[in-house]
Coordinates of C-alpha atoms in Angstrom, one line a residue:
X297 CA 18.3 -34.6 -54.6
X298 CA 19.2 -37.7 -57.1
X299 CA 19.9 -41.2 -55.8
X300 CA 21.1 -43.4 -57.9
X301 CA 21.8 -47.6 -57.2
X302 CA 24.9 -49.0 -59.4
X303 CA 26.4 -52.4 -59.3
X304 CA 29.7 -51.5 -60.8
X305 CA 30.8 -54.9 -61.0
X306 CA 34.2 -54.6 -60.5
X307 CA 35.2 -50.5 -59.3
X308 CA 38.5 -50.2 -60.5
X309 CA 38.1 -51.9 -63.9
X310 CA 35.1 -50.0 -64.6
X311 CA 36.4 -46.9 -62.9
X312 CA 36.5 -44.7 -66.1
X313 CA 33.1 -45.6 -67.1
X314 CA 32.0 -44.6 -63.5
X315 CA 33.4 -41.7 -63.7
X316 CA 31.9 -40.4 -66.9
X317 CA 29.0 -41.1 -66.0
X318 CA 29.2 -39.3 -62.6
X319 CA 30.5 -36.0 -64.4
X320 CA 27.4 -36.3 -67.0
X321 CA 24.6 -37.4 -64.4
X322 CA 25.8 -35.5 -61.7
X323 CA 23.5 -37.9 -59.3
X324 CA 23.8 -36.4 -55.6
X325 CA 24.0 -39.4 -54.0
X326 CA 25.5 -43.6 -55.4
X327 CA 25.2 -46.5 -53.9
X328 CA 27.4 -48.8 -55.7
X329 CA 27.8 -52.5 -55.3
X330 CA 29.9 -55.6 -56.1
X331 CA 33.0 -53.0 -55.5
X332 CA 35.5 -56.6 -55.9
X333 CA 38.3 -54.8 -54.5
X334 CA 39.7 -54.8 -50.7
X335 CA 39.4 -51.4 -48.5
X336 CA 43.0 -50.4 -49.4
X337 CA 42.2 -50.6 -53.5
X338 CA 39.0 -48.2 -53.2
X339 CA 39.7 -45.9 -55.8
X340 CA 39.0 -42.7 -52.9
X341 CA 41.7 -40.4 -54.7
X342 CA 40.5 -40.4 -57.9
X343 CA 36.8 -40.0 -56.5
X344 CA 37.7 -37.2 -54.6
X345 CA 39.0 -35.1 -57.4
X346 CA 35.7 -36.0 -59.2
X347 CA 34.0 -34.5 -56.1
X348 CA 32.6 -37.4 -54.5
X349 CA 33.1 -38.3 -50.8
X350 CA 32.6 -41.6 -49.9
X351 CA 32.3 -45.1 -47.2
X352 CA 32.7 -48.3 -48.3
X353 CA 33.2 -51.6 -47.0
X354 CA 35.3 -53.9 -49.9
X355 CA 36.0 -57.3 -50.1
X356 CA 38.6 -59.4 -52.2
X357 CA 37.4 -60.4 -55.3
X358 CA 33.9 -60.4 -54.7
X359 CA 31.0 -58.3 -53.1
X360 CA 31.5 -54.9 -51.6
X361 CA 29.2 -52.0 -51.5
X362 CA 29.8 -48.3 -51.1
X363 CA 28.0 -44.8 -50.7
X364 CA 29.1 -41.9 -52.4
X365 CA 28.2 -38.4 -51.9
X366 CA 28.4 -35.4 -54.2
X367 CA 30.6 -32.4 -52.6
X368 CA 30.2 -33.9 -49.3
X369 CA 31.4 -36.6 -46.8
X370 CA 28.6 -39.2 -46.3
X371 CA 27.7 -39.9 -42.6
X372 CA 27.9 -43.7 -41.9
X373 CA 25.8 -44.8 -39.5
X374 CA 26.2 -48.6 -40.3
X375 CA 28.7 -51.5 -41.5
X376 CA 26.6 -54.4 -42.1
X377 CA 23.4 -56.2 -41.9
X378 CA 22.4 -57.1 -38.4
X379 CA 21.4 -60.1 -36.9
X380 CA 24.3 -62.6 -37.7
X381 CA 27.8 -61.5 -36.5
X382 CA 29.3 -64.2 -38.1
X383 CA 28.3 -62.9 -41.6
X384 CA 31.6 -61.5 -42.9
X385 CA 30.4 -60.9 -46.3
X386 CA 31.0 -57.2 -47.4
X387 CA 27.0 -56.8 -48.6
X388 CA 25.4 -53.8 -46.8
X389 CA 26.3 -50.5 -46.0
X390 CA 24.2 -47.2 -44.2
X391 CA 25.0 -43.5 -44.3
X392 CA 23.0 -40.0 -43.9
X393 CA 23.6 -37.6 -46.8
X394 CA 21.6 -34.6 -46.8
X395 CA 19.7 -35.7 -44.3
X396 CA 18.2 -38.5 -46.0
X397 CA 19.2 -42.2 -44.6
X398 CA 20.5 -44.0 -47.7
X399 CA 21.7 -48.0 -47.5
X400 CA 23.4 -50.0 -50.3
X401 CA 22.9 -53.3 -50.3
X402 CA 24.3 -56.2 -52.1
X403 CA 22.0 -59.3 -51.4
X404 CA 23.5 -62.8 -52.3
X405 CA 22.7 -64.6 -55.6
X406 CA 21.8 -67.4 -54.3
X407 CA 22.7 -69.7 -56.8
X408 CA 22.4 -72.8 -57.2
X409 CA 19.2 -73.8 -56.0
X410 CA 18.3 -75.5 -53.8
X411 CA 21.6 -75.6 -51.9
X412 CA 23.7 -73.5 -48.8
X413 CA 24.1 -70.6 -51.0
X414 CA 20.2 -70.3 -51.8
X415 CA 19.6 -71.2 -48.0
X416 CA 22.1 -68.2 -47.4
X417 CA 20.3 -66.0 -49.6
X418 CA 16.6 -66.4 -47.8
X419 CA 18.3 -66.0 -44.1
X420 CA 20.3 -62.9 -45.5
X421 CA 16.6 -61.5 -46.9
X422 CA 14.9 -62.5 -43.5
X423 CA 17.5 -60.5 -41.9
X424 CA 17.2 -57.7 -44.3
X425 CA 13.3 -57.3 -43.5
X426 CA 14.0 -56.9 -39.9
X427 CA 16.0 -54.3 -40.0
X428 CA 14.2 -52.3 -42.5
X429 CA 11.0 -52.6 -40.3
X430 CA 13.4 -50.8 -37.7
X431 CA 14.0 -48.0 -40.5
X432 CA 10.5 -47.5 -41.5
X433 CA 9.4 -47.2 -38.2
X434 CA 11.7 -44.5 -37.6
X435 CA 9.8 -41.9 -39.5
X436 CA 12.5 -40.2 -41.6
X437 CA 13.3 -40.3 -45.4
X438 CA 15.0 -43.7 -45.9
X439 CA 16.2 -45.0 -49.5
X440 CA 17.2 -48.7 -49.5
X441 CA 18.9 -48.9 -52.7
X442 CA 21.0 -51.8 -54.5
X443 CA 20.7 -55.4 -56.3
X444 CA 18.4 -57.5 -54.3
X445 CA 19.1 -60.4 -56.9
X446 CA 15.3 -60.6 -56.8
X447 CA 13.1 -60.7 -60.0
X448 CA 9.9 -59.3 -58.7
X449 CA 7.3 -60.2 -60.6
X450 CA 7.4 -62.1 -64.6
X451 CA 6.9 -58.3 -66.4
X452 CA 10.2 -57.9 -64.9
X453 CA 12.0 -60.3 -67.0
X454 CA 12.0 -60.7 -70.8
X455 CA 11.5 -64.4 -70.6
X456 CA 11.1 -66.9 -67.4
X457 CA 12.1 -69.8 -70.0
X458 CA 15.7 -69.9 -69.7
X459 CA 15.6 -68.6 -66.3
X460 CA 12.9 -71.1 -64.5
X461 CA 15.5 -73.0 -62.3
X462 CA 17.7 -69.7 -60.9
X463 CA 17.5 -68.5 -57.5
X464 CA 16.1 -65.1 -59.0
X465 CA 12.8 -66.0 -60.0
X466 CA 12.2 -68.7 -57.1
X467 CA 8.5 -68.3 -54.7
X468 CA 10.7 -68.3 -51.7
X469 CA 12.7 -64.6 -52.6
X470 CA 9.7 -63.2 -54.6
X471 CA 7.5 -63.9 -51.5
X472 CA 10.3 -62.1 -49.1
X473 CA 10.2 -59.4 -51.6
X474 CA 6.6 -58.8 -51.3
X475 CA 6.9 -58.8 -47.6
X476 CA 9.6 -56.0 -47.5
X477 CA 7.1 -53.9 -49.7
X478 CA 4.2 -55.1 -47.4
X479 CA 6.0 -53.0 -44.6
X480 CA 5.0 -49.9 -46.7
X481 CA 8.2 -49.1 -48.8
X482 CA 7.8 -47.8 -52.0
X483 CA 9.6 -49.7 -55.3
X484 CA 10.6 -46.0 -56.8
X485 CA 11.0 -47.5 -60.3
X486 CA 7.5 -49.3 -60.5
X487 CA 5.9 -46.5 -58.8
X488 CA 6.8 -43.9 -61.6
X489 CA 6.9 -46.7 -64.4
X490 CA 3.9 -49.3 -63.4
X491 CA 4.0 -50.9 -67.0
X492 CA 7.4 -50.9 -68.7
X493 CA 9.9 -53.7 -68.1
X494 CA 12.6 -50.9 -66.8
X495 CA 15.2 -53.9 -66.8
X496 CA 18.8 -53.1 -65.0
X497 CA 20.7 -56.2 -65.8
X498 CA 21.6 -57.8 -68.9
X499 CA 23.4 -61.1 -68.7
X500 CA 26.9 -60.9 -71.2
X501 CA 26.1 -64.3 -72.1
X502 CA 23.6 -65.2 -75.4
X503 CA 23.9 -61.9 -76.6
X504 CA 21.2 -60.8 -74.3
X505 CA 22.1 -57.1 -74.4
X506 CA 21.6 -56.5 -78.0
X507 CA 18.4 -59.0 -78.1
X508 CA 17.5 -56.7 -74.9
X509 CA 17.1 -60.2 -73.1
X510 CA 17.1 -58.1 -69.3
X511 CA 15.9 -58.6 -66.1
X512 CA 15.2 -55.9 -63.3
X513 CA 17.5 -56.7 -60.1
X514 CA 18.0 -53.6 -59.0
X515 CA 15.5 -51.6 -56.6
X516 CA 15.2 -48.5 -54.9
X517 CA 12.6 -48.7 -51.8
X518 CA 11.5 -45.8 -50.2
X519 CA 10.0 -45.2 -46.7
X520 CA 6.5 -43.1 -46.3
X521 CA 8.9 -39.6 -45.6
X522 CA 11.3 -40.4 -48.9
X523 CA 8.0 -41.6 -51.1
X524 CA 6.3 -38.0 -50.1
X525 CA 9.1 -36.6 -51.8
X526 CA 9.7 -38.8 -54.9
X527 CA 9.3 -36.9 -58.4
X528 CA 11.6 -39.0 -60.8
X529 CA 12.9 -42.6 -61.3
X530 CA 14.4 -44.3 -64.4
X531 CA 17.4 -46.6 -65.5
X532 CA 20.4 -45.0 -67.3
X533 CA 20.2 -48.0 -69.9
X534 CA 22.9 -46.3 -72.4
X535 CA 25.7 -46.9 -70.1
X536 CA 25.0 -51.0 -70.7
X537 CA 26.0 -50.4 -74.3
X538 CA 29.3 -49.1 -73.9
X539 CA 32.9 -50.5 -74.0
X540 CA 34.0 -52.9 -71.0
X541 CA 30.6 -52.0 -69.1
X542 CA 29.2 -53.8 -66.4
X543 CA 26.1 -55.9 -66.9
X544 CA 24.0 -53.9 -64.6
X545 CA 22.6 -50.1 -65.4
X546 CA 22.0 -47.2 -62.9
X547 CA 18.9 -47.2 -61.4
X548 CA 17.7 -43.6 -59.8
X549 CA 15.3 -41.5 -58.3
X550 CA 14.9 -37.8 -57.6
X551 CA 13.7 -36.5 -54.5
X552 CA 12.1 -32.7 -54.0
X553 CA 13.3 -30.2 -51.6
X554 CA 16.7 -31.4 -50.8
X555 CA 19.1 -29.1 -50.6
X556 CA 21.7 -29.5 -53.2
X557 CA 25.3 -28.9 -52.7
X558 CA 27.4 -26.1 -54.0
X559 CA 30.0 -26.7 -56.6
X560 CA 32.5 -25.2 -54.4
X561 CA 32.4 -27.8 -51.6
X562 CA 33.6 -30.4 -54.2
X563 CA 37.0 -29.2 -53.7
X564 CA 36.8 -29.9 -50.0
X565 CA 37.4 -33.5 -49.6
X566 CA 40.4 -33.2 -51.7
X567 CA 41.6 -30.5 -49.5
X568 CA 41.4 -32.3 -46.6
X569 CA 43.5 -35.0 -48.0
X570 CA 46.1 -32.7 -49.7
X571 CA 46.4 -31.7 -46.1
X572 CA 46.9 -34.9 -45.0
X573 CA 50.2 -35.4 -47.2
X574 CA 51.6 -32.0 -46.4
X575 CA 50.9 -33.3 -42.2
X576 CA 54.4 -34.8 -42.1
X577 CA 56.4 -31.8 -44.1
X578 CA 55.5 -29.3 -41.3
X579 CA 54.9 -28.6 -37.7
X580 CA 51.8 -30.0 -36.2
X581 CA 49.1 -27.5 -36.1
X582 CA 46.5 -27.0 -33.0
X583 CA 43.6 -27.8 -34.3
X584 CA 40.6 -25.6 -32.0
X585 CA 36.9 -26.4 -32.9
X586 CA 34.0 -24.0 -32.4
X587 CA 31.9 -26.7 -30.5
X588 CA 28.4 -25.5 -30.8
X589 CA 28.6 -24.3 -34.5
X590 CA 29.0 -28.0 -35.2
X591 CA 27.0 -29.1 -32.9
X592 CA 23.9 -27.7 -34.2
X593 CA 25.3 -28.9 -37.7
X594 CA 25.3 -32.2 -36.8
X595 CA 21.8 -32.2 -35.0
X596 CA 20.0 -30.5 -38.5
X597 CA 22.2 -32.5 -40.9
X598 CA 21.2 -35.9 -39.6
X599 CA 17.9 -38.0 -38.4
X600 CA 16.5 -36.9 -35.4
X601 CA 15.9 -40.7 -34.6
X602 CA 19.2 -41.5 -34.0
X603 CA 19.4 -42.6 -30.5
X604 CA 21.5 -44.1 -27.5
X605 CA 21.1 -47.3 -26.1
X606 CA 18.7 -45.8 -23.5
X607 CA 16.4 -44.3 -26.0
X608 CA 17.8 -40.6 -25.4
X609 CA 18.9 -38.5 -29.0
X610 CA 22.1 -38.7 -30.2
X611 CA 22.2 -37.0 -33.6
X612 CA 24.5 -34.6 -32.8
X613 CA 27.2 -36.8 -31.2
X614 CA 27.5 -39.2 -33.8
X615 CA 27.6 -36.1 -36.3
X616 CA 29.5 -34.3 -34.1
X617 CA 32.1 -37.1 -33.7
X618 CA 32.6 -37.8 -37.3
X619 CA 33.7 -34.2 -38.0
X620 CA 35.6 -34.3 -35.5
X621 CA 37.4 -38.0 -36.4
X622 CA 37.6 -37.0 -39.7
X623 CA 39.8 -33.2 -39.1
X624 CA 41.9 -35.3 -36.6
X625 CA 42.9 -37.9 -39.5
X626 CA 43.3 -35.4 -42.1
X627 CA 45.2 -32.6 -40.0
X628 CA 47.3 -34.8 -37.2
X629 CA 47.3 -31.8 -34.8
X630 CA 49.7 -32.0 -31.6
X631 CA 46.3 -30.9 -29.8
X632 CA 42.9 -30.4 -29.8
X633 CA 40.6 -27.9 -27.8
X634 CA 36.6 -27.5 -28.2
X635 CA 35.1 -24.0 -27.2
X636 CA 32.0 -24.3 -26.1
X637 CA 29.5 -21.3 -25.5
X638 CA 27.9 -20.9 -21.9
X639 CA 24.4 -20.9 -23.1
X640 CA 22.6 -20.3 -19.5
X641 CA 24.9 -17.4 -18.6
X642 CA 24.9 -13.8 -20.6
X643 CA 28.2 -12.3 -21.3
X644 CA 29.6 -8.6 -21.2
X645 CA 28.2 -8.7 -24.5
X646 CA 24.8 -9.2 -24.1
X647 CA 24.8 -6.6 -21.1
X648 CA 26.1 -3.9 -23.0
X649 CA 23.5 -4.3 -26.0
X650 CA 20.6 -6.3 -24.7
X651 CA 19.6 -7.3 -28.4
X652 CA 22.5 -9.4 -29.1
X653 CA 21.7 -12.6 -30.1
X654 CA 17.9 -12.2 -29.3
X655 CA 15.5 -14.5 -30.2
X656 CA 17.2 -17.6 -30.7
X657 CA 16.1 -20.7 -29.7
X658 CA 17.3 -24.2 -29.2
X659 CA 15.4 -27.8 -29.7
X660 CA 15.8 -29.6 -26.1
X661 CA 16.7 -32.7 -28.0
X662 CA 20.0 -31.0 -29.2
X663 CA 20.6 -29.0 -25.2
X664 CA 20.4 -32.1 -24.1
X665 CA 23.2 -34.0 -26.0
X666 CA 25.5 -31.1 -25.2
X667 CA 27.1 -32.8 -22.0
X668 CA 27.2 -35.9 -23.8
X669 CA 29.5 -34.2 -26.3
X670 CA 32.2 -32.7 -23.7
X671 CA 32.0 -36.0 -22.4
X672 CA 33.3 -37.5 -25.6
X673 CA 35.7 -34.9 -26.1
X674 CA 37.4 -35.6 -22.8
X675 CA 37.4 -39.5 -23.7
X676 CA 39.2 -38.5 -26.9
X677 CA 42.0 -37.4 -25.0
X678 CA 41.0 -33.9 -25.7
X679 CA 40.6 -30.4 -24.3
X680 CA 37.3 -28.7 -23.7
X681 CA 37.2 -25.0 -22.9
X682 CA 33.7 -23.4 -21.3
X683 CA 33.2 -20.8 -18.8
X684 CA 30.7 -18.2 -17.6
X685 CA 31.2 -14.6 -19.1
X686 CA 32.8 -15.9 -22.3
X687 CA 31.4 -17.4 -25.6
X688 CA 33.2 -20.1 -27.7
X689 CA 34.5 -17.5 -30.1
X690 CA 37.1 -16.0 -27.1
X691 CA 38.2 -19.5 -26.5
X692 CA 38.9 -19.4 -30.3
X693 CA 40.8 -16.3 -30.0
X694 CA 42.7 -16.6 -27.2
X695 CA 43.8 -20.4 -28.1
X696 CA 45.2 -19.3 -31.5
X697 CA 46.8 -16.4 -30.2
X698 CA 48.5 -18.5 -27.6
X699 CA 49.4 -20.8 -30.1
X700 CA 51.1 -17.8 -32.0
X701 CA 53.1 -16.7 -29.2
X702 CA 54.7 -20.3 -29.2
X703 CA 55.8 -20.0 -32.6
X704 CA 53.1 -23.1 -33.5
X705 CA 50.7 -22.8 -36.2
X706 CA 46.5 -23.0 -35.2
X707 CA 43.6 -24.1 -37.6
X708 CA 40.3 -23.1 -36.3
X709 CA 37.3 -25.1 -37.6
X710 CA 34.0 -23.0 -37.5
X711 CA 31.0 -21.9 -39.6
X712 CA 31.2 -18.4 -37.8
X713 CA 32.3 -15.7 -40.5
X714 CA 33.4 -13.2 -37.4
X715 CA 36.6 -15.7 -37.0
X716 CA 38.0 -14.5 -40.2
X717 CA 39.5 -11.7 -38.0
X718 CA 41.7 -14.4 -36.6
X719 CA 43.3 -15.7 -40.2
X720 CA 46.9 -15.1 -40.5
X721 CA 50.1 -16.0 -41.6
X722 CA 50.1 -18.7 -38.8
X723 CA 46.4 -19.0 -38.5
X724 CA 44.0 -21.1 -40.9
X725 CA 40.2 -21.2 -40.8
X726 CA 38.7 -24.0 -42.0
X727 CA 35.6 -23.2 -43.0
X728 CA 32.1 -25.4 -43.5
X729 CA 31.0 -25.5 -46.6
X730 CA 27.1 -26.4 -47.6
X731 CA 27.4 -30.1 -48.6
X732 CA 29.9 -30.6 -45.3
X733 CA 33.0 -29.8 -46.9
X734 CA 35.9 -27.4 -45.7
X735 CA 37.4 -24.7 -47.1
X736 CA 41.0 -22.9 -46.2
X737 CA 40.8 -19.4 -45.1
X738 CA 43.7 -17.2 -45.2
X739 CA 44.3 -13.4 -45.2
X740 CA 44.4 -13.6 -49.2
X741 CA 40.8 -15.4 -48.7
X742 CA 39.3 -12.5 -46.6
X743 CA 40.6 -10.2 -48.4
X744 CA 39.0 -11.8 -51.6
X745 CA 35.4 -12.2 -49.9
X746 CA 35.3 -8.9 -47.5
X747 CA 37.7 -6.5 -49.5
X748 CA 39.2 -6.0 -46.6
X749 CA 42.2 -7.2 -44.0
X750 CA 41.5 -9.7 -41.3
X751 CA 42.2 -7.1 -38.8
X752 CA 40.0 -5.0 -40.4
X753 CA 36.6 -7.6 -40.0
X754 CA 35.0 -6.4 -36.7
X755 CA 35.1 -2.6 -38.1
X756 CA 33.7 -4.3 -41.5
X757 CA 31.3 -6.3 -39.3
X758 CA 30.1 -2.8 -37.0
X759 CA 29.3 -1.0 -40.5
X760 CA 28.0 -3.6 -42.4
X761 CA 26.0 -5.3 -39.6
X762 CA 25.3 -8.7 -38.7
X763 CA 21.7 -10.4 -38.9
X764 CA 22.7 -13.2 -37.1
X765 CA 24.0 -11.5 -34.2
X766 CA 21.3 -8.6 -34.6
X767 CA 24.0 -6.0 -34.8
X768 CA 22.0 -3.3 -37.3
X769 CA 25.7 -1.1 -38.6
X770 CA 25.6 1.7 -40.0
X771 CA 22.5 2.8 -42.3
X772 CA 22.6 1.9 -45.6
X773 CA 25.9 0.9 -46.0
X774 CA 26.1 -2.7 -46.4
X775 CA 28.6 -4.9 -47.5
X776 CA 29.9 -3.3 -50.3
X777 CA 29.7 0.1 -48.8
X778 CA 31.5 -1.2 -45.6
X779 CA 34.4 -2.5 -47.7
X780 CA 35.0 0.6 -49.6
X781 CA 35.1 2.9 -46.8
X782 CA 37.2 0.4 -45.1
X783 CA 39.9 0.9 -47.9
X784 CA 39.8 4.9 -48.4
X785 CA 40.0 5.4 -44.3
X786 CA 41.3 2.1 -43.1
X787 CA 39.3 2.0 -40.0
X788 CA 36.1 2.7 -38.1
X789 CA 37.7 5.4 -36.1
X790 CA 39.4 7.1 -39.0
X791 CA 35.7 7.2 -40.9
X792 CA 34.0 8.4 -37.6
X793 CA 36.9 11.0 -37.0
X794 CA 36.2 12.1 -41.2
X795 CA 32.6 13.2 -39.7
X796 CA 30.2 9.9 -41.2
X797 CA 27.8 8.6 -39.0
X798 CA 28.1 11.3 -36.3
X799 CA 24.8 10.2 -34.8
X800 CA 25.7 6.5 -34.9
X801 CA 29.0 6.6 -33.6
X802 CA 28.8 5.7 -30.2
X803 CA 26.7 2.6 -31.4
X804 CA 29.2 1.8 -33.9
X805 CA 31.5 1.4 -31.7
X806 CA 29.9 -0.4 -29.6
X807 CA 28.6 -3.1 -32.5
X808 CA 33.1 -2.9 -32.9
X809 CA 33.3 -4.0 -29.5
X810 CA 31.0 -6.7 -29.8
X811 CA 32.2 -8.2 -33.0
X812 CA 36.2 -8.2 -31.6
X813 CA 37.1 -11.3 -30.0
X814 CA 38.4 -11.5 -26.3
X815 CA 41.8 -12.8 -26.7
X816 CA 42.0 -12.9 -22.5
X817 CA 39.5 -16.2 -22.1
X818 CA 41.2 -18.6 -19.8
X819 CA 42.5 -22.1 -21.1
X820 CA 43.6 -25.1 -20.1
X821 CA 46.4 -26.6 -20.0
X822 CA 47.5 -27.3 -24.3
X823 CA 50.5 -29.5 -24.2
X824 CA 50.7 -32.2 -26.8
X825 CA 48.0 -34.8 -26.6
X826 CA 47.7 -38.7 -27.6
X827 CA 44.2 -39.7 -28.5
X828 CA 42.6 -42.3 -26.3
X829 CA 40.6 -44.0 -29.0
X830 CA 40.4 -46.4 -26.6
X831 CA 38.6 -45.0 -24.4
X832 CA 36.2 -43.3 -27.0
X833 CA 35.3 -46.7 -28.4
X834 CA 34.4 -47.4 -24.9
X835 CA 32.2 -44.4 -24.4
X836 CA 30.0 -45.2 -27.9
X837 CA 29.8 -48.9 -27.1
X838 CA 28.1 -48.0 -23.6
X839 CA 25.8 -44.9 -25.3
X840 CA 25.0 -48.1 -28.3
X841 CA 26.2 -46.1 -31.0
X842 CA 28.3 -49.5 -32.4
X843 CA 29.4 -47.9 -35.7
X844 CA 30.8 -45.0 -34.1
X845 CA 32.8 -47.3 -31.4
X846 CA 34.1 -49.8 -34.2
X847 CA 35.6 -46.5 -36.5
X848 CA 37.7 -45.8 -33.1
X849 CA 38.9 -49.3 -32.7
X850 CA 39.5 -49.2 -36.2
X851 CA 41.9 -45.8 -35.1
X852 CA 43.5 -48.0 -32.4
X853 CA 44.6 -50.6 -34.4
X854 CA 46.0 -48.4 -37.0
X855 CA 48.0 -46.5 -34.1
X856 CA 48.9 -50.4 -33.0

C-alpha cells in the first residue's frame, strides 16, 4: 500500500499536475494540504474520473486538507484536531483506508515569531501530541502524514543562515516534534534514508529550486503496527521542477501486505455519482440492503479500536453507517429496507442440509454490534426486516418482488452473488467490489459474468456448487461446465431428464431449492419514508461517534 503526502498549494490551480502525478505513480492513499478551496470548490468530479474517492475539509483562500483513496471511498473518522472547539482552521482530517488509519495534517507556519501566530503554532502542536498519543496506544496501523511546518534537525535544511529567525527552525517546535517521535512514532523518510537531505520544500524565491536550497517539512510518521510493514519511502522531487508546480514535492512510503484495489473499482465512485444525477429523472427506487453482509465488510475494514463512549466496539456501526449514508445520497430512494439473518435460529435450509453454512464463526465484537446497527437503521427512519426461519436473502427477494408488483424499481445492495438471480428490468444489484466501490448488475451483467440468465442462477449454483455455503455441486462440473449445460438444456430439470447426473439428482434438486430465495418472507409496510437524520445524529452523539453525528447534522442542514 503506497501512501503519499503532498502540499498541493492550491488544488484547483495545480489540478492538472496532481492528476498527472496520480496517473503516473498510482498511490493508494494521498494526504493533501493547502487546498486553498472551499468545500464546494473541491474538484470531486475530476478526482472521481481519475479513480479516487475523497474526504476533505476546505477553507476559503488558505488551509484545507483532504485524503484521497484509489478505487474506494475513505471512511472518515475525524474532521478536526481535538482540544480546542474554537479553532475553525481547516488543518486536520482523519479516515480509514484499507485497514490503515490515516491523518492528513497541515500544521501552522508560525511566522512571524515571536507573536500570536507562533503561539498558535505551539498550542496546535501540543494538541497534536495529545491526540497522537491516543492514536498510538490504539495498537492499529496509523500514518500521520502532512506538512508539519517543522525542520526537525539542521541536516533537514540546506542552510540555517537565511532561516535563522524563521518559525520553522525554532527550538520550541523542534522540541515538540522530538516529543512526538518520543511517543514511539517512526519517521518513515529518516528510517529509510538516515543520512540524505531528502528535502520536500523549495521556496519560489531566490532561485532556491535550481540551487537545491530545500527544507524537509513534510513527514510521514508511523505507529508501531504500521512501522512493522514499512518497506520503502522517498520523495518525488521531479514534480517540483514542472511548470506551475507547487513549492512542495510529494513524500511517500510503501507498506507491505495491504490489499490493493482492483481496477474495476475505480469506476464505482463515478457510477454512484452518475446515479445521483439520474435520480431526479427517474422514479425513486426502493433501496434494499443486505445488513449482515455490509456489517461484516465494515467490521473487517476498520480498526477494531473504534469504540462507543462506553468503550464497547463500534467499528461495524461506523462503517455500516457510512455505507448506508453514501448509498442513500447516491440513490435518493423512496424508502430503505435493511434485511438481517436470525443467526440464533436455523432455517429450513439448515434442516434439509445440515452441512449448509457449517463452520462459520463470528467475532463476539461483531455480534455485539448487531442490535445497535438495527437501532441506527430505525433512528434514520428506515425499516429492518428479520424473522426466525428466514435469511436476509429471503427478505431481499420478497421486497424486490413486491416493489416490482407495484410497478416500482428496486436496488439491492449486497456482496452475495446468489443475489444475481433477482436481477431484472426493474431490479438492479449494487455489488460491492474490493476497495469499497459498487458495480451495477442487471441481467446483461449476469449473462456476461456467468453465461446464464438471472432465473437460471439457482440451477447454476446447484451444478457448480457454492463453497461458502458448503454446497458441493455436481461432480467435475465447475462454473464453465454448469453454464454450458444450462445453455444447451435450459434448466437443471431438463438436464436431469436427459439422464445426466442420475445418481445425484435428488441432491442437485435440494441444492437448487436451497439456492432459490423464498419470496414469501413477512415484510413490514414500506410506504415512502422521510429520513430522520436529526434523531440518528442524536443517537450517534449518545454513542460518542461525533464524526458520524456531524455528518448526519450536515444532512439535516442540507435538507433544510
